[in-house]
Amino acid sequence: MAPKLAVFKLASCDGCQLTLLDCEDELLALAGEVEIAHFLEATSTVQPGPYDLSLVEGSVTTPSDAERIRQIRAASRHLVTIGACATAGGIQALRNFADVDEYRRTVYAHPEYIETLATSTPVSAHVDVDFELRGCPIDRRQLIEVLTAFLAGRKPDIPDHSVCFECKRRGTVCVTVAHGTPCLGPVTHAGCGALCPAYHRGCFGCFGPSGSVNLPALIPVLRRDGMDDDAVERFLHTFNAPAFEKEMGK
Amino acid sequence: MTHRGSRVLHVGSLSRVEGEGALRLHVHDRTVTEARLEIYEPPRFFEAFLRGRSYTEPPDITARVCGICPVAYQMSACAAIEDACGVEVDPAIRDLRRLLYCGEWIESQALHIYLLHAPDFLGHPSAIDLARTHRAEVERGLRLKKAGNDIMELVGGRAVHPINVRLGGFHRAPARTELRPLREELQRALDDAWETVRWVAGFDFPEARTDADLLALAEADTYAIEGGTPTVLRADGSRGSFPVGQFTDHVSETHVAHSTALHSRLDGRLHLTGSLARFAVSGSLLSPVALEAAVAAGLGDPREGAVCRNPFRSILVRAVEVVYAVGEALRIIDGYEPPASPYTEVPPVAGVGHGATEAPRGVLYHRYEIDADGLVADATMVPPTAQNQGAIEDDLRRMAQAAIGERDPDDDELTALCERAIRNHDPCISCSTHFLDLTVVRTSGPTTGGHRA
């Protein structure tokens, strides 16, 4: 019997699950290898668990999602988180550093209708996760590697080195060295193919921290290249804010 | 089935829409007493955490509101901030923006036509099931969608959350030679887009009519995509417009208990934005090939006043818009000369700016207040689905009432009908949840509901 694949979504923009539908060349072949048992964005067919592989997009921001992720975990043989929201809390984790009640009052006329947690947390803060795929959004090629690996029963080949390695491989001139452009490439997890430097801008950290990061060593370089303290903080506090915070030892 | 007294139909999780929502229908003695689209997508508070960010950041940050239409967010953010700073970009940059936006239109409309909407007409739960009987058609849809994504990847760097957009233009403008490979793919896509029009024209369309006001941007000489003046075509055929800076004077949002998205009214009336509205407001400005496609699709000739008010037929308009967007992309590539600089400098100016562009699902309005330090003091976004929510609920109520009055279908049939009524509008629920401008006065809107979903 074909393995059952499920895709779930918590607080997020839908971009990571869309990446699965963006595998235009592989989608029908993939659909031949698995049974898509739950994927609301793509199909009205909803099958109950257990699922062999569940992909989860989005972060936990409501009491009901905190409960739902436990149910998803219980129904899933393997659980893989996809994207910055599910692996680090995402952009909505900026509330973790603010007063969420004030946010609620700012955005909604009737804050009392809005049920939300004070924090946006990654799935791993709530349940065990078998693999975390980084990115805001995830990379299509990496997603296919992860799906292929889980279907074959092997470990995904997703290196945790930094974006700098990808720049070197791509032959992109270092934007920091050549142009003094602030860049988070040295501390950011590879996966995008070093897109931003190839488009003449500094990396802004979509994939979160890479393995063995020396973030404190990068801060003086960012300052040298013209960023004041507030700008440095904003640079790190964007799509993977809590993950970089952890790397700073905060 | 005969009278069953009161019943409540509740569909907990809508499928084949973007984001998460539910619908609730109250029926009493064969009368629909309430029809609600409930958006329970968790709030993400973009408008709150944009405050204090640099004025250069909203294009990257607001892209994350929606993975399906990130370019729309980037373009509306750029337009609003450039308006605040009093900067107009070079025409060559404007063309490149339009090319990127065409990529998003092609990708998003093909996604809706083939993966979300067509299965309804052919009785399948998904495009993957549809591929068992209509393999060639689904492959064609995926190929078309890929052509849109390839434009976004080349011009924007990637398909979801492009990285190449910045205030004033782009970080890097492609060389002419880089765009050349797209040409061949888009020629093929033009054939695929035409085949799509012919295919969807053969679908069976239920009768339906929306009387909502139709709101779209309009430009003097082109089918509006990346800018224009908000223009309304009312049910009585009258037409009006207002400056984009007065958007929230006309489109007011209210917060109701059953939804984390806000409900909008246009001058106190229900309104609809998106493909039907664009076609009604600017259809006569479509390219000759797209006009031909509209006639072939059975929509009539917009130069002779043809307007489509049947939401089920929105798939036809989307197909025509794909023909248009592919043609536009080819036109821009053929005439492309790289701009002298990839971007125009946008120095910060304290003040307020407004911007609106046509996301695939309709008008997306942004407003930013920038302070003297170049930081965002206040941000407002009014996404299309929040605007459409009232009209969608109106469709739901009307279609459910008609079906119940005629033959009183069972819950499964009624559910399927209601889901179709919602999918007709391609709601992007992820982006519609958030957002409220507290400065809006809501005295003319309906009162808020009293109980929670």
XYZ file of C-alpha atoms in Angstrom:
703
model
C 0.000 0.000 0.000
C 1.255 3.465 -0.830
C 2.439 5.448 2.194
C -0.027 8.011 3.439
C 1.092 11.637 3.170
C -0.604 14.409 5.116
C -0.036 18.167 5.014
C -1.181 20.397 7.865
C -1.065 24.100 8.460
C -0.863 26.197 11.628
C -0.183 29.982 11.678
C 1.540 30.756 8.389
C 1.206 32.194 4.902
C 0.631 28.914 2.991
C 3.867 29.438 1.065
C 5.611 26.265 2.218
C 2.734 23.950 1.381
C 2.363 25.829 -1.900
C 5.977 24.850 -2.564
C 4.744 21.254 -2.791
C 2.237 22.288 -5.478
C 5.015 24.305 -7.111
C 6.844 21.033 -7.838
C 5.074 21.117 -11.212
C 7.406 18.636 -12.858
C 7.282 16.144 -10.005
C 3.772 16.508 -8.573
C 1.972 13.842 -10.568
C 4.877 11.404 -10.199
C 4.888 12.004 -6.458
C 1.123 11.537 -6.323
C 1.713 8.120 -7.886
C 4.066 7.132 -5.060
C 2.012 8.249 -2.078
C -1.569 8.442 -1.056
C -2.416 12.063 -0.282
C -4.561 11.450 2.767
C -4.925 14.984 4.091
C -3.973 18.186 2.271
C -6.776 20.724 2.506
C -5.237 23.181 0.088
C -5.127 20.538 -2.628
C -7.946 18.060 -2.086
C -11.412 17.728 -0.610
C -10.687 14.107 0.261
C -9.888 13.914 3.946
C -8.795 10.579 5.345
C -8.275 9.882 9.011
C -4.811 8.968 10.329
C -2.530 7.271 10.981
C -0.310 8.934 8.403
C 3.119 7.666 7.407
C 4.502 11.142 6.870
C 3.004 14.425 8.006
C 4.345 17.760 6.829
C 3.475 20.638 9.136
C 3.638 24.274 8.108
C 3.170 27.141 10.561
C 3.765 27.934 14.194
C 1.702 27.373 17.320
C -0.079 30.605 18.272
C -3.450 29.534 19.664
C -4.530 27.150 22.423
C -6.449 25.072 19.882
C -3.396 24.716 17.632
C -1.339 23.617 20.646
C -3.860 20.813 21.087
C -4.120 20.121 17.360
C -0.368 19.595 16.952
C -0.480 16.933 19.674
C -3.239 15.157 17.775
C -1.285 15.436 14.530
C 1.806 13.993 16.233
C -0.207 11.102 17.652
C -1.567 10.324 14.185
C 1.791 10.538 12.393
C 4.559 7.959 12.065
C 6.976 10.646 10.921
C 6.460 14.346 11.456
C 8.489 16.841 9.432
C 8.152 20.573 9.938
C 8.431 22.735 6.829
C 9.508 26.356 6.960
C 10.618 29.069 9.346
C 7.242 29.325 11.100
C 7.112 25.638 12.003
C 10.804 25.378 12.887
C 11.397 28.739 14.609
C 8.062 30.473 15.170
C 8.198 32.576 12.010
C 7.632 36.287 11.517
C 4.675 36.141 13.908
C 7.138 35.277 16.699
C 7.986 38.978 16.855
C 5.121 39.062 19.364
C 7.381 37.068 21.703
C 9.350 40.280 22.274
C 6.288 42.505 22.610
C 3.054 42.892 24.504
C 0.584 40.702 22.637
C -2.412 42.430 24.216
C -1.197 45.699 22.816
C -0.833 44.020 19.408
C -4.360 42.702 19.687
C -5.728 46.135 20.510
C -3.754 47.705 17.666
C -5.017 45.368 14.976
C -8.550 44.504 16.050
C -11.537 46.657 16.946
C -12.754 43.881 19.208
C -9.674 42.314 20.765
C -11.956 40.212 22.949
C -12.958 38.143 19.873
C -9.353 37.154 19.259
C -7.995 34.120 20.966
C -4.241 33.963 20.754
C -1.244 32.892 22.777
C 1.330 35.439 23.943
C 3.962 33.582 21.947
C 4.455 31.992 18.568
C 6.435 28.814 19.081
C 7.912 26.173 16.800
C 6.299 22.764 16.583
C 9.307 21.225 18.373
C 8.402 23.202 21.504
C 5.233 21.106 21.731
C 5.932 17.655 20.283
C 8.818 15.542 19.016
C 9.777 16.324 15.448
C 11.560 13.856 13.168
C 13.068 16.425 10.841
C 13.011 20.207 10.448
C 13.229 21.686 6.969
C 14.322 25.321 7.122
C 13.412 28.319 5.027
C 11.037 31.223 4.585
C 9.939 29.697 2.315
C 11.414 26.212 2.049
C 13.330 25.308 -1.068
C 11.565 23.058 -3.572
C 14.617 20.904 -4.236
C 15.174 20.349 -0.531
C 11.512 19.429 -0.080
C 11.783 16.787 -2.768
C 14.938 15.434 -1.133
C 13.152 15.174 2.224
C 10.108 13.437 0.726
C 12.293 11.054 -1.248
C 14.406 10.261 1.798
C 11.437 9.531 4.049
C 9.775 7.399 1.391
C 13.029 5.447 1.002
C 13.536 5.155 4.757
C 16.802 7.049 4.812
C 18.030 10.283 6.371
C 17.560 13.422 4.252
C 20.767 14.797 2.805
C 20.354 18.400 3.933
C 23.706 19.901 4.927
C 23.690 22.432 7.777
C 26.571 24.589 6.576
C 26.158 28.292 5.934
C 25.035 30.280 2.901
C 28.694 31.262 2.360
C 29.394 27.755 1.083
C 26.641 28.130 -1.480
C 28.004 31.495 -2.636
C 31.421 29.952 -3.172
C 29.913 27.037 -5.073
C 27.874 29.400 -7.218
C 30.891 31.592 -7.875
C 29.210 34.678 -6.440
C 31.551 37.427 -5.330
C 31.209 38.077 -1.586
C 28.967 41.135 -1.195
C 30.445 41.967 2.207
C 34.079 41.766 1.134
C 33.620 43.425 -2.252
C 30.955 46.008 -1.476
C 30.682 46.273 2.312
C 27.064 45.070 2.124
C 25.711 43.750 5.438
C 25.022 40.025 4.974
C 23.840 37.254 7.289
C 25.272 34.610 4.947
C 28.051 33.528 7.338
C 25.525 32.545 10.042
C 22.546 31.454 7.928
C 21.634 27.893 7.089
C 22.178 26.906 3.462
C 19.294 25.827 1.270
C 18.214 28.749 -0.902
C 21.242 28.423 -3.179
C 22.642 31.762 -1.945
C 19.982 33.685 -3.818
C 20.353 37.157 -2.353
C 24.068 37.718 -2.983
C 23.511 36.504 -6.556
C 20.967 39.334 -6.838
C 23.428 41.867 -5.338
C 21.951 42.050 -1.862
C 22.959 40.699 1.528
C 21.382 37.540 2.947
C 18.618 38.401 5.408
C 18.446 35.074 7.155
C 15.323 33.333 5.759
C 16.711 29.902 6.639
C 17.656 30.664 10.247
C 20.982 29.859 11.919
C 23.310 27.295 10.377
C 25.142 24.688 12.415
C 28.184 25.915 14.418
C 27.430 29.612 14.122
C 29.631 32.332 15.562
C 27.039 35.064 15.585
C 28.821 37.404 18.073
C 31.777 37.563 15.670
C 29.550 38.816 12.868
C 28.005 41.712 14.798
C 31.097 44.011 14.603
C 31.239 43.383 10.847
C 27.606 44.451 10.465
C 28.393 47.585 12.489
C 31.455 48.276 10.377
C 29.226 48.096 7.291
C 26.987 50.838 8.570
C 24.334 49.239 10.761
C 23.600 50.782 14.145
C 22.462 48.650 17.094
C 18.780 48.971 16.211
C 19.395 47.992 12.614
C 21.409 44.926 13.706
C 18.608 43.897 16.009
C 16.013 44.286 13.264
C 18.237 42.332 10.869
C 18.277 39.354 13.229
C 14.707 39.871 14.401
C 12.760 39.020 11.311
C 11.737 35.617 9.975
C 13.646 33.427 12.432
C 13.919 35.817 15.376
C 13.789 33.318 18.273
C 16.349 31.025 16.616
C 18.913 33.801 16.186
C 18.138 34.991 19.708
C 19.108 31.550 20.968
C 22.341 31.689 18.989
C 23.192 34.964 20.705
C 22.826 33.150 24.003
C 19.838 35.271 25.029
C -36.714 15.615 1.638
C -39.417 17.689 3.253
C -39.526 20.163 6.058
C -37.171 19.328 8.839
C -37.553 22.386 10.960
C -34.301 23.984 11.954
C -31.004 22.585 10.877
C -27.472 23.789 11.075
C -24.926 22.875 8.481
C -21.344 23.271 9.509
C -18.283 22.480 7.430
C -15.344 22.583 9.776
C -12.496 22.912 7.304
C -12.887 24.231 3.807
C -10.722 22.525 1.241
C -9.093 23.771 -1.962
C -8.873 27.295 -0.690
C -5.782 29.045 0.551
C -5.669 29.246 4.287
C -8.172 27.981 6.795
C -11.828 28.732 7.054
C -15.176 27.152 7.779
C -18.722 27.891 6.805
C -21.910 27.864 8.809
C -25.403 27.963 7.496
C -28.556 28.304 9.590
C -31.733 27.119 7.944
C -35.148 27.544 9.514
C -38.209 26.138 7.773
C -36.512 26.149 4.379
C -35.330 29.693 4.919
C -31.646 30.472 5.256
C -31.475 32.640 8.341
C -27.722 32.972 8.438
C -24.818 32.162 6.104
C -21.357 32.706 7.453
C -17.860 32.253 6.167
C -15.846 31.773 9.316
C -12.184 32.551 9.056
C -10.381 31.001 11.963
C -6.868 31.389 10.648
C -4.781 32.485 13.643
C -4.023 36.223 13.743
C -0.433 37.117 12.919
C -0.391 40.856 13.767
C 1.568 42.189 10.795
C 0.239 45.700 11.207
C 1.415 45.726 14.804
C 4.983 44.540 14.325
C 5.594 46.645 11.216
C 5.677 49.663 13.518
C 9.252 50.568 14.335
C 10.699 48.746 11.330
C 12.729 50.652 8.747
C 10.682 52.087 5.874
C 12.741 49.871 3.548
C 11.506 46.648 5.146
C 7.765 46.300 4.348
C 8.306 44.824 0.858
C 10.178 41.828 2.344
C 8.077 41.565 5.494
C 4.594 41.932 4.036
C 5.405 39.361 1.339
C 5.089 36.903 4.230
C 1.420 37.730 4.686
C 0.695 35.437 1.772
C 2.744 32.773 0.025
C 0.246 32.704 -2.846
C 0.465 36.384 -3.785
C 3.703 37.757 -2.287
C 4.359 40.002 -5.296
C 1.060 41.789 -4.701
C 2.180 42.622 -1.160
C 5.604 43.715 -2.344
C 4.178 45.915 -5.085
C 1.499 47.551 -2.900
C 4.086 48.187 -0.165
C 6.529 49.760 -2.647
C 3.770 51.881 -4.191
C 2.620 53.193 -0.804
C 6.097 53.971 0.536
C 7.261 55.555 -2.717
C 4.093 57.667 -2.572
C 4.988 58.776 0.954
C 8.516 59.659 -0.170
C 7.350 61.392 -3.345
C 9.295 59.147 -5.717
C 8.222 57.941 -9.153
C 10.172 55.086 -10.649
C 11.691 54.934 -14.087
C 9.268 53.525 -16.756
C 11.690 50.661 -17.469
C 11.511 49.658 -13.812
C 7.740 49.867 -13.950
C 7.767 47.484 -16.904
C 9.961 45.041 -15.016
C 7.580 45.184 -12.061
C 4.685 44.467 -14.380
C 6.580 41.494 -15.804
C 7.134 40.089 -12.313
C 3.468 40.681 -11.483
C 2.419 38.904 -14.707
C 4.389 35.911 -13.408
C 2.344 35.938 -10.215
C -0.930 36.330 -12.117
C -0.118 33.383 -14.379
C 1.005 31.183 -11.477
C -1.826 32.072 -9.142
C -4.636 32.019 -11.696
C -3.406 28.698 -13.133
C -3.286 27.301 -9.597
C -6.865 28.351 -9.008
C -8.193 27.224 -12.388
C -6.586 23.804 -12.464
C -5.864 22.770 -8.893
C -8.610 24.443 -6.890
C -11.572 25.255 -9.133
C -11.792 22.904 -12.145
C -12.225 19.761 -9.987
C -15.606 21.225 -8.876
C -16.908 21.335 -12.422
C -15.735 17.827 -13.242
C -16.780 16.135 -10.017
C -13.358 15.346 -8.581
C -12.006 15.984 -5.100
C -8.644 17.259 -6.374
C -6.513 17.908 -9.429
C -4.563 14.778 -8.625
C -7.741 12.720 -8.931
C -8.659 14.739 -11.970
C -5.366 13.708 -13.565
C -6.586 10.087 -13.624
C -9.173 11.015 -16.238
C -7.776 14.305 -17.576
C -4.030 13.780 -17.431
C -3.178 15.968 -20.418
C -5.251 18.853 -19.073
C -3.701 18.728 -15.602
C -0.237 18.525 -17.136
C -1.090 21.555 -19.218
C -2.179 23.432 -16.103
C 1.020 22.556 -14.281
C 3.073 23.634 -17.294
C 1.242 26.959 -17.402
C 1.690 27.466 -13.682
C 5.390 26.704 -14.061
C 5.736 29.373 -16.752
C 4.450 31.926 -14.237
C 6.775 30.635 -11.558
C 9.728 30.755 -13.957
C 9.122 34.466 -14.554
C 8.999 35.012 -10.795
C 12.186 33.017 -10.263
C 14.102 34.836 -12.940
C 12.942 38.378 -12.213
C 12.234 37.976 -8.495
C 14.804 35.371 -7.485
C 12.237 32.861 -6.285
C 8.572 31.998 -6.732
C 7.462 32.262 -3.115
C 8.620 35.463 -1.379
C 10.821 36.908 -4.150
C 14.046 38.485 -2.888
C 14.902 40.856 -5.718
C 12.267 43.532 -5.012
C 13.254 46.715 -3.177
C 11.916 50.235 -2.811
C 12.438 52.083 -6.077
C 12.764 48.904 -8.143
C 15.020 45.882 -7.964
C 18.341 44.942 -6.454
C 19.467 43.677 -9.840
C 17.897 44.093 -13.266
C 18.244 41.091 -15.567
C 20.227 41.420 -18.785
C 18.295 41.027 -22.044
C 19.961 37.698 -22.687
C 18.758 36.345 -19.330
C 15.134 36.880 -20.314
C 15.496 35.183 -23.676
C 14.912 31.586 -22.464
C 11.573 32.691 -20.997
C 10.379 33.692 -24.448
C 10.145 30.184 -25.806
C 8.425 28.940 -22.671
C 5.909 31.772 -22.812
C 5.120 31.091 -26.468
C 4.152 27.602 -25.396
C 2.278 29.065 -22.434
C 0.240 31.244 -24.784
C -0.982 28.104 -26.542
C -1.667 26.483 -23.178
C -3.556 29.557 -22.020
C -5.722 29.499 -25.145
C -6.397 25.794 -24.662
C -7.365 26.607 -21.079
C -9.940 29.123 -22.290
C -11.433 26.542 -24.667
C -11.430 23.885 -21.956
C -13.140 25.887 -19.233
C -15.607 27.349 -21.744
C -17.013 23.826 -22.058
C -17.823 23.515 -18.357
C -21.393 23.522 -17.114
C -22.148 26.749 -15.230
C -24.961 27.071 -12.717
C -27.023 30.237 -12.989
C -26.077 32.852 -10.422
C -25.736 36.592 -10.234
C -24.061 38.913 -7.794
C -25.383 42.439 -7.453
C -22.437 43.615 -5.388
C -20.599 46.738 -6.489
C -17.510 45.775 -8.481
C -14.285 47.473 -7.397
C -11.085 47.403 -9.439
C -8.201 49.685 -10.249
C -8.369 51.422 -13.602
C -5.720 53.020 -15.767
C -6.253 55.211 -18.803
C -4.587 53.043 -21.404
C -3.980 49.559 -20.043
C -5.585 46.738 -18.081
C -4.592 47.713 -14.541
C -2.186 45.445 -12.666
C 0.479 47.317 -10.722
C -1.391 50.564 -10.159
C -4.390 52.671 -11.066
C -7.375 54.521 -9.645
C -9.975 52.659 -7.566
C -13.048 52.507 -9.768
C -16.519 51.164 -8.991
C -19.089 49.724 -11.350
C -22.397 49.536 -9.537
C -25.202 47.094 -10.157
C -27.207 49.858 -11.880
C -24.364 50.325 -14.378
C -23.134 53.650 -13.004
C -19.426 54.173 -12.629
C -17.416 56.183 -10.133
C -13.886 56.467 -8.862
C -11.900 57.935 -6.006
C -8.210 58.642 -5.355
C -6.255 55.793 -3.799
C -5.435 58.099 -0.894
C -9.130 58.072 0.038
C -9.403 54.284 0.003
C -10.289 53.836 3.654
C -12.792 56.713 3.457
C -14.773 54.513 1.087
C -13.830 50.956 2.043
C -14.501 50.615 5.752
C -13.713 47.548 7.783
C -15.591 46.114 10.719
C -14.619 43.307 13.019
C -17.192 40.585 13.531
C -17.117 37.878 16.144
C -17.068 34.884 13.813
C -13.954 35.771 11.902
C -10.356 36.756 12.442
C -10.643 38.565 9.091
C -12.349 41.898 8.920
C -15.470 42.611 6.909
C -15.520 45.530 4.485
C -18.174 47.688 2.920
C -17.737 50.100 0.041
C -19.658 53.259 0.908
C -21.857 51.085 3.061
C -22.616 48.522 0.342
C -21.387 45.016 -0.391
C -18.635 44.952 -2.932
C -16.583 42.473 -4.838
C -13.062 42.821 -6.116
C -11.021 40.418 -8.265
C -11.300 38.996 -11.777
C -15.011 39.759 -12.306
C -14.495 43.349 -11.163
C -11.375 43.895 -13.271
C -13.080 42.508 -16.340
C -16.093 44.748 -15.740
C -14.070 47.892 -15.105
C -11.190 47.521 -17.595
C -12.185 44.705 -19.941
C -12.215 46.991 -22.964
C -8.502 47.612 -22.428
C -7.519 43.950 -22.720
C -5.101 43.162 -25.542
C -6.588 42.061 -28.883
C -5.641 38.437 -28.204
C -7.263 38.512 -24.754
C -10.389 40.182 -26.173
C -10.563 37.385 -28.716
C -10.205 34.906 -25.849
C -13.041 36.609 -23.944
C -15.350 36.247 -26.918
C -14.249 32.628 -27.439
C -14.943 31.962 -23.756
C -18.526 33.157 -24.204
C -18.056 36.215 -22.036
C -18.970 38.598 -24.842
C -16.989 41.614 -25.936
C -16.194 44.045 -23.131
C -15.752 46.818 -25.724
C -19.491 46.487 -26.219
C -20.152 46.595 -22.508
C -20.011 42.874 -21.693
C -19.835 42.320 -17.926
C -19.886 38.967 -16.152
C -21.764 38.822 -12.841
C -22.002 35.051 -12.470
C -19.377 34.060 -9.863
C -19.249 30.486 -11.219
C -17.986 31.925 -14.491
C -15.066 33.681 -12.791
C -12.957 30.738 -13.992
C -13.541 31.969 -17.557
C -12.362 35.466 -16.707
C -9.308 34.052 -14.959
C -8.492 32.036 -18.075
C -8.795 35.187 -20.212
C -6.563 37.045 -17.764
C -3.940 34.318 -18.105
C -3.973 34.793 -21.882
C -3.548 38.507 -21.254
C -0.747 38.117 -18.702
C 1.236 35.726 -20.891
C 0.899 38.158 -23.803
C 1.932 41.073 -21.608
C 4.972 39.166 -20.373
C 6.000 38.457 -23.963
C 5.446 42.081 -24.944
C 7.565 43.355 -22.055
C 10.361 40.864 -22.713
C 10.435 41.759 -26.403
C 10.704 45.474 -25.680
C 12.960 45.140 -22.662
C 15.947 47.418 -22.278
C 17.590 47.178 -18.854
C 17.036 50.386 -16.861
C 20.065 52.635 -16.391
C 19.975 51.733 -12.685
C 17.964 48.792 -11.311
C 16.353 51.092 -8.780
C 15.482 54.732 -8.206
C 16.774 56.076 -4.896
C 13.976 56.491 -2.337
C 15.226 58.703 0.509
C 12.916 58.644 3.547
C 10.422 61.465 3.978
C 8.214 61.810 7.042
C 4.619 61.475 5.923
C 1.839 59.184 4.809
C 1.671 57.174 1.598
C -0.977 55.043 -0.072
C -0.640 52.294 -2.655
C -2.937 49.786 -4.282
C -2.309 47.089 -6.866
C -4.332 44.259 -8.366
C -3.523 41.002 -6.599
C -4.894 38.020 -8.550
C -7.874 38.062 -6.156
C -8.420 41.819 -6.287
C -7.430 45.200 -4.955
C -4.791 45.142 -2.230
C -4.416 48.487 -0.470
C -1.495 49.509 1.781
C -1.005 52.688 3.793
C 2.156 53.607 5.706
C 3.000 56.478 7.960
C 6.742 57.086 8.075
C 8.417 59.142 10.786
C 11.390 61.504 10.609
C 13.816 58.657 11.443
C 12.630 56.621 8.468
C 10.757 54.162 10.639
C 7.223 52.928 10.067
C 4.939 54.674 12.558
C 1.737 53.058 11.384
C 0.712 50.470 8.783
C -2.627 49.424 7.320
C -3.356 46.716 4.777
C -6.742 45.944 3.288
C -6.520 42.632 1.433
C -8.984 41.532 -1.238
C -10.473 38.555 0.589
C -11.465 40.671 3.575
C -13.254 42.950 1.101
C -14.913 40.032 -0.641
C -16.044 38.252 2.502
C -19.390 40.048 2.667
C -20.154 39.371 -0.993
C -19.121 35.733 -0.548
C -21.532 35.360 2.363
C -24.221 37.004 0.256
C -23.568 34.437 -2.503
C -23.703 31.665 0.060
C -27.028 32.808 1.414
C -28.563 33.352 -2.018
C -27.348 30.104 -3.569
C -28.281 28.034 -0.546
C -31.722 29.688 -0.425
C -32.326 29.023 -4.119
C -31.344 25.369 -3.801
C -33.407 24.838 -0.661
C -36.390 26.609 -2.171
C -36.188 24.488 -5.310
C -35.506 20.989 -4.106
C -34.250 21.039 -0.503
C -30.995 19.152 -1.104
C -29.450 16.983 1.585
C -26.553 18.245 3.644
C -23.866 16.736 1.431
C -25.212 18.393 -1.682
C -25.773 21.665 0.092
C -22.240 21.568 1.489
C -20.795 20.965 -1.948
C -22.790 23.876 -3.354
C -21.682 26.222 -0.591
C -18.056 25.213 -0.966
C -18.307 25.942 -4.666
C -19.838 29.335 -3.939
C -16.800 30.146 -1.817
C -14.204 28.733 -4.221
C -15.631 30.842 -7.034
C -13.939 33.779 -5.356
C -10.552 32.118 -4.813
C -10.444 33.366 -1.245
C -6.978 33.776 0.135
C -7.741 33.237 3.753
C -4.155 33.507 4.974
C -3.951 37.085 3.853
C -7.400 38.138 4.864
C -6.851 37.432 8.508
C -5.301 40.265 10.463
C -5.488 43.843 9.981
C -7.529 46.713 11.014
C -7.063 50.412 10.760
C -8.372 51.741 14.017
C -8.730 55.202 12.586
C -11.615 54.067 10.392
C -15.003 55.220 11.614
C -17.449 52.345 11.434
C -20.738 54.045 12.124
C -22.186 53.109 8.735
C -21.232 49.406 8.904
C -23.384 46.634 10.294
C -23.223 45.963 13.997
C -20.999 43.159 15.142
C -22.372 39.724 15.902
C -22.999 38.806 19.496
C -21.817 35.247 19.770
C -18.731 33.331 18.930
C -18.282 30.519 16.473
